[in-house]
Amino acid sequence: MMVVENTYTPYYNHIVYSYPSDVRRLWKQGKVLMLDIRTPQEYVAHHVPGSVLIPMDYLEELSHYFSDKEVAVICEHGNRAYYATFGMPHLYRRRAYYLAGGLQAWMYMGYEVVRGLDEGAKVWKELLNSQSVRSRA
């Protein structure tokens, strides 16, 4: 029996389709930035500890924040994250991991989540206060 851990797309070799166990291992090793692309309200409800909030509507505008890092792109069910990784591959200069199943799969596996605002949301608040983003908000 063969176990598939990661799959790569032939079109974008810097994007990896990954499962929660693989993403969690990389996150625990400090190899990826957890990029939460949900809304601020969803982030407050529950998120991965230490993840950075940048809602999907602002990804292109704020890609300079994460373009030099390896990121795991996460959302609630995986749909937005799929679009944000495979539909916008130009945003990632380094490797991007798509979290299959999103936070629902993450929580189903029993992995850690926290509630409320934390350091990851502070990044979002600082970006909201910047002139380029304030005009859209």
PDB file of C-alpha atoms in Angstrom:
ATOM      1  CA  MET A   1       0.000   0.000   0.000  1.00  0.00           C
ATOM      2  CA  MET A   2       1.317   3.438  -0.942  1.00  0.00           C
ATOM      3  CA  VAL A   3       0.655   6.471   1.251  1.00  0.00           C
ATOM      4  CA  VAL A   4       0.584   9.815  -0.511  1.00  0.00           C
ATOM      5  CA  GLU A   5       1.711  12.615   1.795  1.00  0.00           C
ATOM      6  CA  ASN A   6       2.115  15.558  -0.571  1.00  0.00           C
ATOM      7  CA  THR A   7       1.314  16.147  -4.184  1.00  0.00           C
ATOM      8  CA  TYR A   8       2.872  18.731  -6.451  1.00  0.00           C
ATOM      9  CA  THR A   9       1.233  20.306  -9.447  1.00  0.00           C
ATOM     10  CA  PRO A  10       3.187  20.017 -12.688  1.00  0.00           C
ATOM     11  CA  TYR A  11       2.333  23.618 -13.517  1.00  0.00           C
ATOM     12  CA  TYR A  12       3.462  25.258 -10.279  1.00  0.00           C
ATOM     13  CA  ASN A  13       6.185  23.260  -8.611  1.00  0.00           C
ATOM     14  CA  HIS A  14       6.310  25.700  -5.687  1.00  0.00           C
ATOM     15  CA  ILE A  15       2.734  24.848  -4.602  1.00  0.00           C
ATOM     16  CA  VAL A  16       2.126  21.717  -2.540  1.00  0.00           C
ATOM     17  CA  TYR A  17      -1.242  20.097  -1.847  1.00  0.00           C
ATOM     18  CA  SER A  18      -0.860  18.983   1.787  1.00  0.00           C
ATOM     19  CA  TYR A  19      -2.850  17.321   4.522  1.00  0.00           C
ATOM     20  CA  PRO A  20      -3.201  18.632   8.091  1.00  0.00           C
ATOM     21  CA  SER A  21      -0.616  16.219   9.529  1.00  0.00           C
ATOM     22  CA  ASP A  22       2.044  17.363   7.058  1.00  0.00           C
ATOM     23  CA  VAL A  23       1.304  21.059   7.535  1.00  0.00           C
ATOM     24  CA  ARG A  24       1.294  20.668  11.316  1.00  0.00           C
ATOM     25  CA  ARG A  25       4.686  18.943  11.242  1.00  0.00           C
ATOM     26  CA  LEU A  26       6.172  21.796   9.196  1.00  0.00           C
ATOM     27  CA  TRP A  27       4.504  24.371  11.462  1.00  0.00           C
ATOM     28  CA  LYS A  28       5.830  22.711  14.633  1.00  0.00           C
ATOM     29  CA  GLN A  29       9.327  22.699  13.113  1.00  0.00           C
ATOM     30  CA  GLY A  30       9.022  26.432  12.380  1.00  0.00           C
ATOM     31  CA  LYS A  31       9.369  25.911   8.631  1.00  0.00           C
ATOM     32  CA  VAL A  32       6.120  27.585   7.513  1.00  0.00           C
ATOM     33  CA  LEU A  33       4.135  30.688   8.285  1.00  0.00           C
ATOM     34  CA  MET A  34       0.476  29.815   8.831  1.00  0.00           C
ATOM     35  CA  LEU A  35      -1.372  32.321   6.636  1.00  0.00           C
ATOM     36  CA  ASP A  36      -5.047  32.534   7.624  1.00  0.00           C
ATOM     37  CA  ILE A  37      -7.031  34.085   4.774  1.00  0.00           C
ATOM     38  CA  ARG A  38     -10.451  34.063   6.430  1.00  0.00           C
ATOM     39  CA  THR A  39     -12.351  37.103   7.665  1.00  0.00           C
ATOM     40  CA  PRO A  40     -11.388  38.744  10.966  1.00  0.00           C
ATOM     41  CA  GLN A  41     -14.635  37.453  12.516  1.00  0.00           C
ATOM     42  CA  GLU A  42     -13.773  33.867  11.565  1.00  0.00           C
ATOM     43  CA  TYR A  43     -10.242  34.338  12.897  1.00  0.00           C
ATOM     44  CA  VAL A  44     -11.573  35.481  16.287  1.00  0.00           C
ATOM     45  CA  ALA A  45     -13.868  32.442  16.482  1.00  0.00           C
ATOM     46  CA  HIS A  46     -10.932  29.990  16.130  1.00  0.00           C
ATOM     47  CA  HIS A  47      -7.522  29.839  14.491  1.00  0.00           C
ATOM     48  CA  VAL A  48      -4.189  28.050  14.629  1.00  0.00           C
ATOM     49  CA  PRO A  49      -1.993  29.569  17.349  1.00  0.00           C
ATOM     50  CA  GLY A  50       0.557  31.918  15.816  1.00  0.00           C
ATOM     51  CA  SER A  51      -1.162  32.115  12.433  1.00  0.00           C
ATOM     52  CA  VAL A  52      -1.154  35.463  10.645  1.00  0.00           C
ATOM     53  CA  LEU A  53      -4.447  36.940   9.503  1.00  0.00           C
ATOM     54  CA  ILE A  54      -4.553  38.440   6.024  1.00  0.00           C
ATOM     55  CA  PRO A  55      -8.060  38.127   4.568  1.00  0.00           C
ATOM     56  CA  MET A  56      -8.243  36.827   1.018  1.00  0.00           C
ATOM     57  CA  ASP A  57      -9.518  40.143  -0.351  1.00  0.00           C
ATOM     58  CA  TYR A  58      -6.196  41.740   0.627  1.00  0.00           C
ATOM     59  CA  LEU A  59      -3.769  38.993  -0.403  1.00  0.00           C
ATOM     60  CA  GLU A  60      -2.489  40.609  -3.586  1.00  0.00           C
ATOM     61  CA  GLU A  61      -2.173  44.018  -2.001  1.00  0.00           C
ATOM     62  CA  LEU A  62      -0.292  42.705   1.025  1.00  0.00           C
ATOM     63  CA  SER A  63       1.703  39.871  -0.524  1.00  0.00           C
ATOM     64  CA  HIS A  64       4.944  41.713   0.299  1.00  0.00           C
ATOM     65  CA  TYR A  65       4.455  40.630   3.911  1.00  0.00           C
ATOM     66  CA  PHE A  66       4.751  36.906   3.159  1.00  0.00           C
ATOM     67  CA  SER A  67       6.301  36.648  -0.320  1.00  0.00           C
ATOM     68  CA  ASP A  68       9.762  35.766   1.034  1.00  0.00           C
ATOM     69  CA  LYS A  69       8.460  33.031   3.373  1.00  0.00           C
ATOM     70  CA  GLU A  70       7.185  29.509   2.955  1.00  0.00           C
ATOM     71  CA  VAL A  71       3.502  29.646   3.868  1.00  0.00           C
ATOM     72  CA  ALA A  72       0.670  27.270   4.601  1.00  0.00           C
ATOM     73  CA  VAL A  73      -2.510  28.901   3.306  1.00  0.00           C
ATOM     74  CA  ILE A  74      -5.533  28.080   5.445  1.00  0.00           C
ATOM     75  CA  CYS A  75      -9.231  28.878   5.525  1.00  0.00           C
ATOM     76  CA  GLU A  76     -12.285  27.241   7.088  1.00  0.00           C
ATOM     77  CA  HIS A  77     -13.025  24.398   4.645  1.00  0.00           C
ATOM     78  CA  GLY A  78     -10.214  24.690   2.092  1.00  0.00           C
ATOM     79  CA  ASN A  79     -12.102  26.326  -0.780  1.00  0.00           C
ATOM     80  CA  ARG A  80     -10.713  29.853  -0.421  1.00  0.00           C
ATOM     81  CA  ALA A  81      -7.245  28.526   0.317  1.00  0.00           C
ATOM     82  CA  TYR A  82      -7.366  26.399  -2.840  1.00  0.00           C
ATOM     83  CA  TYR A  83      -8.192  29.455  -4.913  1.00  0.00           C
ATOM     84  CA  ALA A  84      -5.593  31.565  -3.100  1.00  0.00           C
ATOM     85  CA  THR A  85      -2.783  29.095  -3.774  1.00  0.00           C
ATOM     86  CA  PHE A  86      -3.582  27.528  -7.137  1.00  0.00           C
ATOM     87  CA  GLY A  87      -5.499  30.522  -8.525  1.00  0.00           C
ATOM     88  CA  MET A  88      -2.931  33.129  -7.474  1.00  0.00           C
ATOM     89  CA  PRO A  89       0.439  31.332  -7.735  1.00  0.00           C
ATOM     90  CA  HIS A  90       2.253  34.587  -8.529  1.00  0.00           C
ATOM     91  CA  LEU A  91       1.841  35.682  -4.899  1.00  0.00           C
ATOM     92  CA  TYR A  92       4.297  33.118  -3.577  1.00  0.00           C
ATOM     93  CA  ARG A  93       7.984  33.392  -4.399  1.00  0.00           C
ATOM     94  CA  ARG A  94       8.802  30.510  -2.115  1.00  0.00           C
ATOM     95  CA  ARG A  95       6.863  27.329  -1.447  1.00  0.00           C
ATOM     96  CA  ALA A  96       3.132  27.534  -0.608  1.00  0.00           C
ATOM     97  CA  TYR A  97       1.276  24.674   1.041  1.00  0.00           C
ATOM     98  CA  TYR A  98      -2.451  24.307   0.489  1.00  0.00           C
ATOM     99  CA  LEU A  99      -4.089  22.865   3.626  1.00  0.00           C
ATOM    100  CA  ALA A 100      -6.559  20.304   2.261  1.00  0.00           C
ATOM    101  CA  GLY A 101      -9.820  20.377   4.194  1.00  0.00           C
ATOM    102  CA  GLY A 102      -8.988  23.657   5.902  1.00  0.00           C
ATOM    103  CA  LEU A 103      -9.384  24.288   9.594  1.00  0.00           C
ATOM    104  CA  GLN A 104     -12.293  21.856   9.749  1.00  0.00           C
ATOM    105  CA  ALA A 105      -9.916  19.008   8.860  1.00  0.00           C
ATOM    106  CA  TRP A 106      -7.280  20.448  11.224  1.00  0.00           C
ATOM    107  CA  MET A 107      -9.756  20.453  14.130  1.00  0.00           C
ATOM    108  CA  TYR A 108     -11.119  17.026  13.157  1.00  0.00           C
ATOM    109  CA  MET A 109      -7.597  15.683  13.650  1.00  0.00           C
ATOM    110  CA  GLY A 110      -7.639  17.160  17.167  1.00  0.00           C
ATOM    111  CA  TYR A 111      -4.946  19.726  16.484  1.00  0.00           C
ATOM    112  CA  GLU A 112      -4.658  22.925  18.474  1.00  0.00           C
ATOM    113  CA  VAL A 113      -6.798  26.019  17.915  1.00  0.00           C
ATOM    114  CA  VAL A 114      -7.298  29.150  19.987  1.00  0.00           C
ATOM    115  CA  ARG A 115      -9.927  31.891  20.119  1.00  0.00           C
ATOM    116  CA  GLY A 116      -9.705  35.666  20.125  1.00  0.00           C
ATOM    117  CA  LEU A 117      -7.188  38.189  18.854  1.00  0.00           C
ATOM    118  CA  ASP A 118      -3.475  37.583  19.239  1.00  0.00           C
ATOM    119  CA  GLU A 119      -0.144  38.552  17.644  1.00  0.00           C
ATOM    120  CA  GLY A 120      -1.263  37.278  14.234  1.00  0.00           C
ATOM    121  CA  ALA A 121      -4.207  39.657  14.261  1.00  0.00           C
ATOM    122  CA  LYS A 122      -1.942  42.545  15.298  1.00  0.00           C
ATOM    123  CA  VAL A 123      -0.212  42.227  11.939  1.00  0.00           C
ATOM    124  CA  TRP A 124      -3.606  42.637  10.277  1.00  0.00           C
ATOM    125  CA  LYS A 125      -4.440  45.656  12.443  1.00  0.00           C
ATOM    126  CA  GLU A 126      -1.128  47.300  11.518  1.00  0.00           C
ATOM    127  CA  LEU A 127      -1.777  46.636   7.842  1.00  0.00           C
ATOM    128  CA  LEU A 128      -5.271  48.098   8.170  1.00  0.00           C
ATOM    129  CA  ASN A 129      -3.762  51.278   9.590  1.00  0.00           C
ATOM    130  CA  SER A 130      -1.487  51.681   6.606  1.00  0.00           C
ATOM    131  CA  GLN A 131      -2.646  54.244   4.064  1.00  0.00           C
ATOM    132  CA  SER A 132      -2.880  51.845   1.103  1.00  0.00           C
ATOM    133  CA  VAL A 133      -5.271  49.508   2.881  1.00  0.00           C
ATOM    134  CA  ARG A 134      -7.313  52.070   4.793  1.00  0.00           C
ATOM    135  CA  SER A 135      -8.706  53.484   1.569  1.00  0.00           C
ATOM    136  CA  ARG A 136     -10.287  50.075   0.781  1.00  0.00           C
ATOM    137  CA  ALA A 137     -11.491  49.119   4.257  1.00  0.00           C
TER     138      ALA A 137
END
